[in-house]
Amino acid sequence: MNRDWIATARTLNEALPYLQRYEGATVVIKFGGNAMGDDEAMNSFARDIVLMRQVGVNPVVVHGGGPMINDMLKRLDVHSHFVNGKRVTDEATMEVVEMVLAGRVNKRIVQALNDAGGKAVGLTGKDAKLMICEQTNADLGFVGTPVEMDTTVLRKLAEAEIIPVIAPIGMGRNGETFNVNGDTAAGAVAAALKADRLLLLTDVEGVKDASGSVVTELTSQQIIDLTAEGIIAGGMIPKTETALHAIDGGVRAVVILDGRAPNACLLELYTEHGAGSIIRK
Ligand code: X2W
């Protein structure tokens, strides 16, 4: 017999305890613009998520799309810049952000999940008042911080075995539209659902120590210490801040992992090896 089939059967057999552990669990997956890659990577991601749904997990996808927003802003000749990892968002920029995230990026993911045999529905934070925001800071314009979450729609979709795909756009109390950092939005959704896992898919392998090797398990306190020592820095800071907030908000564990690695989500949930860095209280 072909050895690959034997290996596949063994893999499924070895996955049994993990399949049992995560049955009925809520797993929020942040799919960043940098992790999206080409159609093949997108389709592979979609198959992982549909497989999770198939084996009884309630996956909730929250996506980014920073690079896609940049491309469209360039084409439309609208200029924007970032301050501390957040895009300064005026009215014209907000229009483009909403168009790209809720339109192009959201539907591309929904389509990939549906093509993989799942049933996915695209939402923004405006839908069913999922994510109400307040302005983060006047200097950033229409950048929002989630302040009130209503997860009714997500619970209804989970009951119907439908996979929600959420674009990080929030609604203000006075009819404003807010641009929310994708990691922040994913953390807020995970905390509101008291998720079992928040997977932050990025383009780095995980949290690294002073020698540059990935730390596979960390506590919140270790994250605080590594940040104070300047070892956690730059683009990793918004991720680890999201992780700390999510854990404070009742998420059981947060995993920062490389979304470009094949089958990253399955590797994390269903193998002893795991992937990236797992952060717990
Ligand atoms: C982000 C939203 C998209 C995002 C932006 O405008 O780029 C803010 O910066 P990634 O791909 O996850 O980086 N919003 C406020 O977070 O995308």
XYZ file of C-alpha atoms and ligand atoms in Angstrom:
298
model
C 0.000 0.000 0.000
C 1.112 3.554 -0.656
C 2.893 4.817 2.459
C 1.159 8.221 2.308
C -2.205 6.623 2.920
C -0.867 4.753 5.922
C 0.543 8.012 7.267
C -2.796 9.762 6.686
C -4.670 7.064 8.584
C -2.167 7.255 11.435
C -2.455 11.032 11.527
C -6.223 10.793 11.889
C -5.848 8.158 14.593
C -3.383 10.322 16.532
C -5.677 13.333 16.205
C -8.521 11.623 18.105
C -7.800 13.103 21.570
C -7.538 16.585 20.039
C -10.726 16.136 18.014
C -12.455 15.192 21.271
C -10.894 18.072 23.202
C -12.054 20.755 20.778
C -15.509 19.432 19.980
C -17.952 22.251 20.752
C -15.102 24.733 21.367
C -15.202 28.289 20.053
C -12.051 29.211 18.157
C -11.561 32.740 16.836
C -9.066 32.984 13.990
C -7.529 36.334 13.014
C -6.526 36.105 9.369
C -4.247 39.063 8.633
C -3.715 40.604 5.211
C -0.058 39.535 5.300
C -1.035 35.914 5.970
C -3.534 35.723 3.089
C -1.160 35.066 0.213
C -2.240 33.644 -3.125
C -5.333 31.627 -4.059
C -3.670 28.368 -3.078
C -2.887 29.653 0.433
C -6.415 31.067 0.725
C -7.979 27.769 -0.330
C -5.787 25.805 2.047
C -6.790 28.139 4.919
C -10.447 27.695 3.950
C -10.162 23.889 4.002
C -8.629 24.014 7.502
C -11.501 26.157 8.785
C -14.172 24.028 7.104
C -12.528 20.913 8.557
C -12.699 22.490 12.036
C -16.422 23.158 11.511
C -16.867 19.589 10.239
C -15.460 18.138 13.472
C -17.664 20.212 15.746
C -15.619 23.354 16.402
C -17.308 26.747 16.133
C -14.752 28.729 14.119
C -15.161 32.505 13.862
C -12.926 34.249 11.319
C -11.934 37.900 11.855
C -9.837 39.238 9.012
C -7.530 42.142 8.240
C -6.502 43.411 4.842
C -4.020 46.236 5.435
C -2.000 45.520 2.250
C -5.190 45.381 0.140
C -6.322 48.730 1.581
C -2.903 50.195 0.732
C -3.201 49.006 -2.876
C -6.647 50.523 -3.357
C -5.682 53.816 -1.662
C -2.768 54.050 -4.090
C -4.993 53.379 -7.090
C -7.433 56.054 -5.929
C -4.624 58.448 -5.041
C -5.731 58.785 -1.399
C -2.817 59.176 1.025
C -2.719 57.638 4.486
C -0.097 56.832 7.090
C 0.242 54.803 10.285
C 0.857 55.989 13.838
C 1.764 53.205 16.326
C 0.460 50.531 13.976
C -2.894 52.244 13.367
C -3.911 53.877 10.102
C -4.791 57.564 10.480
C -8.269 57.458 8.942
C -10.039 60.507 7.531
C -13.436 60.357 5.847
C -12.089 59.538 2.365
C -9.814 56.821 3.771
C -12.675 55.345 5.810
C -14.747 55.006 2.662
C -11.988 53.024 0.959
C -11.289 50.901 4.070
C -14.947 49.880 4.327
C -15.176 49.196 0.601
C -12.066 47.001 0.557
C -12.574 45.121 3.846
C -16.348 44.567 3.782
C -16.414 44.123 0.018
C -13.419 42.579 -1.649
C -11.508 40.914 1.190
C -14.523 39.685 3.156
C -16.196 38.164 0.117
C -13.002 36.507 -1.071
C -12.769 34.623 2.244
C -16.508 33.811 2.290
C -16.241 32.443 -1.226
C -13.181 30.319 -0.404
C -14.966 28.802 2.631
C -18.077 28.091 0.586
C -15.987 26.585 -2.229
C -14.362 24.296 0.354
C -17.796 22.931 1.208
C -18.570 25.108 4.221
C -21.331 27.650 4.742
C -19.943 31.078 5.518
C -21.597 34.452 6.057
C -19.739 37.764 5.876
C -20.360 40.480 8.464
C -18.884 43.725 9.682
C -19.135 45.068 13.218
C -22.156 47.040 12.038
C -24.242 43.946 11.360
C -26.715 43.203 14.157
C -24.774 45.762 16.275
C -21.974 43.236 16.707
C -19.255 45.768 17.547
C -19.995 49.261 18.851
C -16.936 51.493 18.949
C -15.739 54.781 20.319
C -13.087 56.944 18.741
C -9.654 55.703 19.858
C -7.944 59.080 19.755
C -8.888 62.307 17.950
C -5.501 62.383 16.168
C -6.271 59.074 14.431
C -9.613 60.229 12.985
C -12.103 57.429 12.423
C -10.123 54.715 14.195
C -12.326 52.937 16.692
C -11.932 50.948 19.909
C -14.615 48.316 20.535
C -16.580 49.218 23.685
C -19.724 47.103 23.454
C -20.201 43.746 21.778
C -23.457 41.973 20.962
C -22.665 38.391 20.002
C -26.292 37.313 19.394
C -25.738 36.980 15.655
C -22.577 34.896 16.169
C -24.360 32.491 18.523
C -27.249 32.087 16.057
C -24.806 31.376 13.233
C -22.925 28.815 15.368
C -26.228 27.031 16.119
C -26.868 26.840 12.379
C -23.287 25.604 11.788
C -22.544 28.675 9.674
C -19.037 30.171 9.806
C -19.035 33.935 10.481
C -16.397 35.986 8.656
C -16.011 39.412 10.258
C -14.460 42.542 8.732
C -12.960 44.864 11.378
C -15.333 47.785 10.869
C -17.192 49.179 13.861
C -20.257 51.335 14.282
C -20.331 54.449 16.404
C -23.234 55.438 18.636
C -23.857 58.493 16.462
C -23.890 56.774 13.111
C -20.139 56.922 12.496
C -18.185 54.174 10.776
C -14.927 53.211 12.464
C -11.785 51.505 11.190
C -10.638 48.955 13.775
C -7.244 47.265 13.787
C -7.832 43.634 12.791
C -6.033 42.200 15.826
C -8.002 44.466 18.177
C -11.279 43.394 16.565
C -10.361 39.703 16.818
C -9.439 40.127 20.500
C -12.752 41.872 21.214
C -14.757 39.151 19.436
C -12.835 36.377 21.236
C -13.314 38.023 24.652
C -17.039 38.628 24.030
C -17.451 34.935 23.136
C -15.158 33.788 25.994
C -13.467 31.755 23.264
C -11.414 28.666 24.027
C -8.711 29.802 21.608
C -7.766 32.927 19.718
C -5.379 32.108 16.855
C -3.527 35.165 15.564
C -2.201 34.198 12.131
C 0.701 36.431 11.187
C 3.790 36.383 8.997
C 6.205 35.565 11.816
C 6.719 32.213 13.540
C 5.760 33.419 17.005
C 7.125 35.367 19.985
C 10.913 35.239 20.062
C 13.281 35.408 23.037
C 16.561 37.346 23.283
C 18.394 34.661 21.248
C 15.818 34.873 18.455
C 14.214 31.470 19.026
C 10.459 31.057 19.226
C 9.080 30.610 22.756
C 6.399 27.946 22.484
C 4.605 28.639 25.787
C 4.345 31.901 27.700
C 2.362 33.354 30.582
C 0.907 36.864 30.544
C 3.619 37.880 33.028
C 6.385 36.659 30.712
C 4.900 38.755 27.904
C 4.940 41.816 30.175
C 8.573 41.125 31.175
C 9.799 40.508 27.601
C 8.109 43.749 26.519
C 9.701 45.727 29.365
C 13.100 44.283 28.353
C 12.486 45.462 24.771
C 12.666 41.903 23.388
C 9.054 42.023 22.266
C 9.023 45.093 20.017
C 7.687 46.638 16.805
C 4.878 44.851 15.015
C 4.693 42.149 17.676
C 3.448 44.645 20.297
C -0.127 45.005 18.939
C -0.333 41.175 18.817
C 0.855 40.616 22.374
C -1.323 43.510 23.635
C -4.293 41.863 21.964
C -3.327 38.565 23.585
C -3.118 40.104 27.074
C -6.465 41.896 26.660
C -8.139 38.762 25.341
C -6.869 36.658 28.248
C -7.975 39.312 30.756
C -11.338 39.260 28.988
C -11.791 35.523 29.561
C -10.226 33.858 26.491
C -8.582 30.596 27.604
C -5.460 30.847 25.470
C -4.080 32.894 22.590
C -1.712 31.478 19.969
C 0.486 33.692 17.791
C 1.519 31.641 14.751
C 2.736 31.871 11.173
C -0.307 31.816 8.915
C 1.880 31.242 5.846
C 2.886 27.795 7.105
C 0.725 25.121 5.459
C -2.214 23.994 7.604
C -1.135 26.226 10.493
C -4.532 26.029 12.245
C -4.695 22.224 12.086
C -1.098 21.899 13.229
C -1.922 24.001 16.283
C -5.206 22.352 17.252
C -4.820 18.742 16.203
C -1.208 17.731 16.724
C 0.999 17.301 19.748
C 3.545 19.536 18.066
C 1.343 22.652 18.134
C 2.515 25.793 16.335
C 3.812 29.233 17.239
C 3.609 30.664 20.768
C 0.744 29.878 23.125
C -0.043 32.471 25.787
C -2.053 31.623 28.896
C -2.780 33.406 32.150
C -6.461 48.481 9.727
C -7.550 47.482 9.383
C -7.058 46.314 8.580
C -6.048 45.452 9.318
C -6.001 49.248 8.460
O -6.587 50.271 8.125
O -5.062 48.761 7.816
C -6.272 50.244 11.404
O -5.067 50.347 11.251
P -4.153 43.607 8.812
O -3.958 42.916 7.521
O -4.619 42.707 9.894
O -3.001 44.447 9.230
N -7.003 49.389 10.694
C -6.987 51.083 12.405
O -5.888 45.455 10.524
O -5.374 44.603 8.478
